[in-house]
Each structure stands twice: as structure tokens, then as C-alpha cells.
XYZ file of C-alpha atoms in Angstrom:
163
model
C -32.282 19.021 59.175
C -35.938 19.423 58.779
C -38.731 17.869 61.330
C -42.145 17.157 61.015
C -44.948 15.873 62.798
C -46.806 13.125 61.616
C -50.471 12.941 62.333
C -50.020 9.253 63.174
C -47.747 10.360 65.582
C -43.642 10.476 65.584
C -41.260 12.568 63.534
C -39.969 12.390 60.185
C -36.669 14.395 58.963
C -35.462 15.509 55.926
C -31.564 17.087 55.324
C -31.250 20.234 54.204
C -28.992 21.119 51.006
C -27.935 19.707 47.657
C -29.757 20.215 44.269
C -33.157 18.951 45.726
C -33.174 21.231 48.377
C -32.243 23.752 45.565
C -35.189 22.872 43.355
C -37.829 22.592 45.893
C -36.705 25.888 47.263
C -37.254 27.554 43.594
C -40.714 25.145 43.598
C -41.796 25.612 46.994
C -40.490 29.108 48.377
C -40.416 28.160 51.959
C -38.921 24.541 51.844
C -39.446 23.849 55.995
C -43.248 24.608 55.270
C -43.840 22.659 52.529
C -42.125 19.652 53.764
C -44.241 20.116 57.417
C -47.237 20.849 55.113
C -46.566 17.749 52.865
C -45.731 15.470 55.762
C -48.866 16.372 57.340
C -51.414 15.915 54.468
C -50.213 13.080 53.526
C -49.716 11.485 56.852
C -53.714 11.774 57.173
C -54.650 9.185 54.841
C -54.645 6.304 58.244
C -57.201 8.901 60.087
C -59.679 8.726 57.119
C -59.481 5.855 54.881
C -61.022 3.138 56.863
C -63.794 5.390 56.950
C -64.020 6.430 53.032
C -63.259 2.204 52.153
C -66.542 1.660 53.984
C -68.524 4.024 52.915
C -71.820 3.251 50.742
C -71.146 5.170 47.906
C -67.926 4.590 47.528
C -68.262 0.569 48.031
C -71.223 0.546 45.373
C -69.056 2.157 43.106
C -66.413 -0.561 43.696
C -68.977 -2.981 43.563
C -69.934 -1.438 40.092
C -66.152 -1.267 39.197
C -65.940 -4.753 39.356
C -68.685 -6.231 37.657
C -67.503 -4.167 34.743
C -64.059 -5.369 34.938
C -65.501 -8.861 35.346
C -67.630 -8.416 32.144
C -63.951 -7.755 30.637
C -62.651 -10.797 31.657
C -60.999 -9.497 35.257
C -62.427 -10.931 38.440
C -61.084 -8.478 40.767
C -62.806 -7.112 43.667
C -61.014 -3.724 43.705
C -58.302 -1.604 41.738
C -55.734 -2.570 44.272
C -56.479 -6.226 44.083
C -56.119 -5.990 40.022
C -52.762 -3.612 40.481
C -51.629 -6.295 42.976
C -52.112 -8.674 40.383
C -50.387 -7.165 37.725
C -47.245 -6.668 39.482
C -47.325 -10.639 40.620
C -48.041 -11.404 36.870
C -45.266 -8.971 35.795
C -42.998 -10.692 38.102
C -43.738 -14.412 36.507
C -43.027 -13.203 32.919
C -40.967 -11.255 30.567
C -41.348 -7.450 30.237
C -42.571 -7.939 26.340
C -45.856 -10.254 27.967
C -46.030 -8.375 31.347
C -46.307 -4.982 29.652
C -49.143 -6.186 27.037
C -51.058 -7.730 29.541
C -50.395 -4.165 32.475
C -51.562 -2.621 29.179
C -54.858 -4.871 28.737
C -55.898 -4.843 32.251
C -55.148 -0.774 32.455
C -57.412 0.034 29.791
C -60.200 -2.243 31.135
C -59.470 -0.603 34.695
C -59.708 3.243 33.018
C -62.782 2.258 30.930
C -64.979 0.592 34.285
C -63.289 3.310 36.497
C -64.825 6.132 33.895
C -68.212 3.921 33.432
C -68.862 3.879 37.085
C -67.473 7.062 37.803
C -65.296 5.497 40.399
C -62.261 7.909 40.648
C -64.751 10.875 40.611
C -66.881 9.469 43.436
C -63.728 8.367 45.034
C -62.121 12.049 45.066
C -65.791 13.345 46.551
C -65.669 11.081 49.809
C -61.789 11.586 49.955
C -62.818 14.973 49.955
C -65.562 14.776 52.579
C -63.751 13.091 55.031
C -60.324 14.865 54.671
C -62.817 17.669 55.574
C -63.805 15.977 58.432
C -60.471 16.990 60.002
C -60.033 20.266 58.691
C -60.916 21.425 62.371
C -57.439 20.241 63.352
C -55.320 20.129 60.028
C -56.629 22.944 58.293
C -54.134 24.980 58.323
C -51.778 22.578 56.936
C -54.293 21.535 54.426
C -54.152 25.114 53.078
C -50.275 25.547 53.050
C -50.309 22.572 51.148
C -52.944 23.315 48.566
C -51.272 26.799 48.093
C -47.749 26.053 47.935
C -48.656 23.285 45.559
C -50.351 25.806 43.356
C -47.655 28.673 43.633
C -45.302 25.658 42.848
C -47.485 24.622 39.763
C -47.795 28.534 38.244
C -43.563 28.276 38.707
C -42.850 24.966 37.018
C -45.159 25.836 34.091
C -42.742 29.283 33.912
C -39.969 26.904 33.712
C -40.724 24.339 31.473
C -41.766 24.775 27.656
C -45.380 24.068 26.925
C -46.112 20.870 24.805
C -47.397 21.068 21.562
């Protein structure tokens, strides 16, 4: 069994063994510290995200997000709201009309979210906040980042390129 500490407090555990554990060990190396290091990172999202949903720059980009999806026929106040949507729409009819109109609404979402440069402005003040608690996490924000990457450079070994 492997613990971690959450930064929201409590303990998660994982078992140990089997063909994941197998995999993540040829992935990850050290297994215990990428699961601590994964637990961790992504257990900070509560600590920062109230404070990178109200932030200026990231609302006005929102804001811009959703007069363009609005000038595409989607009155949505936010990409969750619209995701929210399509899976209640998705739920009320078949897959054939559900995944046309997913498809509809995700191109209108990609095409506001690149006009606005929502996802770009969105990673910058996920960024600067996340970096806000670097003083406490960073260590576990740098295990993470470079087990991630050592586990990137060993997939791409692994599996064939595409053409």
C-alpha cells in the first residue's frame, strides 16, 4: 500500500502490484514518488482556483469567451457551463444527435477559446498562482514535472511514432 498526503488534508492510498503497478514502474521509475508527487499537485487545485476564477484577466477572457460563443449561437457564461450542457443534452438524445451537436458546440468552444486566447491566459494565471505555493509544494511540484518528463522521453521509446 501506498500513502499520500493531500494538501486539502487526509490520506489517499493506492495498492501496490499488478500490471499497473508494472507499467507505472517502467513509466515512472520510483512509483511511491510519483504517486505522493501526483497526489500532491493535483490535490492543489482547491488552494488556488478560487483565486485564478476571480481574477481580472482571466474573467475578461471568459467574458470574451462568451460573447464569441454567443455570436455562435451558445449563450453560455463559461466552458464548464457549455460542457455541462452538452452532457445534459447528450443525455436527452441519441448518440447519432448528441455527438453532432458535442461536435458543433466543440468547435465553436476551440474557435472562441483560440480567438480570446482563453486557454493560454488560463495556463498563465494557473501558472502564477500554483507559484504562489511553490514555497511549500515545491518540491513536489518538481518531482512531478520531472518524473512526468522522464516518463514522457520513455513512452515515446516505447511506442512507434505516427506518421
Amino acid at each position: 500500500m501506498i500513502t499520500a498526503k493531500v494538501p486539502t488534508g487526509g490520506t489517499v492510498r493506492k495498492r501496490v502490484g499488478g500490471c499497473v503497478a508494472e507499467a507505472e514502474k517502467q513509466l515512472y521509475g520510483d512509483r511511491v514518488a510519483w504517486f505522493r508527487a501526483e497526489k500532491t499537485v493535483t490535490g492543489l487545485q482547491p488552494l488556488y482556483a478560487p483565486q485564478a476564477m476571480a481574477d481580472q484577466r482571466f474573467a475578461s477572457a471568459v467574458a470574451s469567451w462568451s460573447r464569441c460563443m454567443a455570436r455562435s449561437g451558445y449563450t453560455y457564461r463559461n466552458p464548464q457551463e457549455a460542457r455541462q450542457a452538452a452532457v445534459e443534452q447528450g443525455l436527452k438524445t441519441g448518440p447519432d444527435k448528441a455527438f453532432e451537436a458535442e461536435r458543433k458546440l466543440a468547435v465553436a468552444d476551440a474557435t472562441c477559446a483560440k480567438n480570446t486566447s482563453l486557454r493560454s491566459i488560463g495556463n498563465e494565471r494557473e501558472t502564477h498562482y500554483v507559484n504562489k505555493l511553490r514555497g511549500r509544494y515545491g518540491s513536489s511540484l518538481d518531482t512531478y514535472a520531472r518524473l512526468q518528463l522522464q516518463a514522457l522521453a520513455r513512452a515515446a521509446k516505447v511506442v512507434e511514432p505516427r506518421t
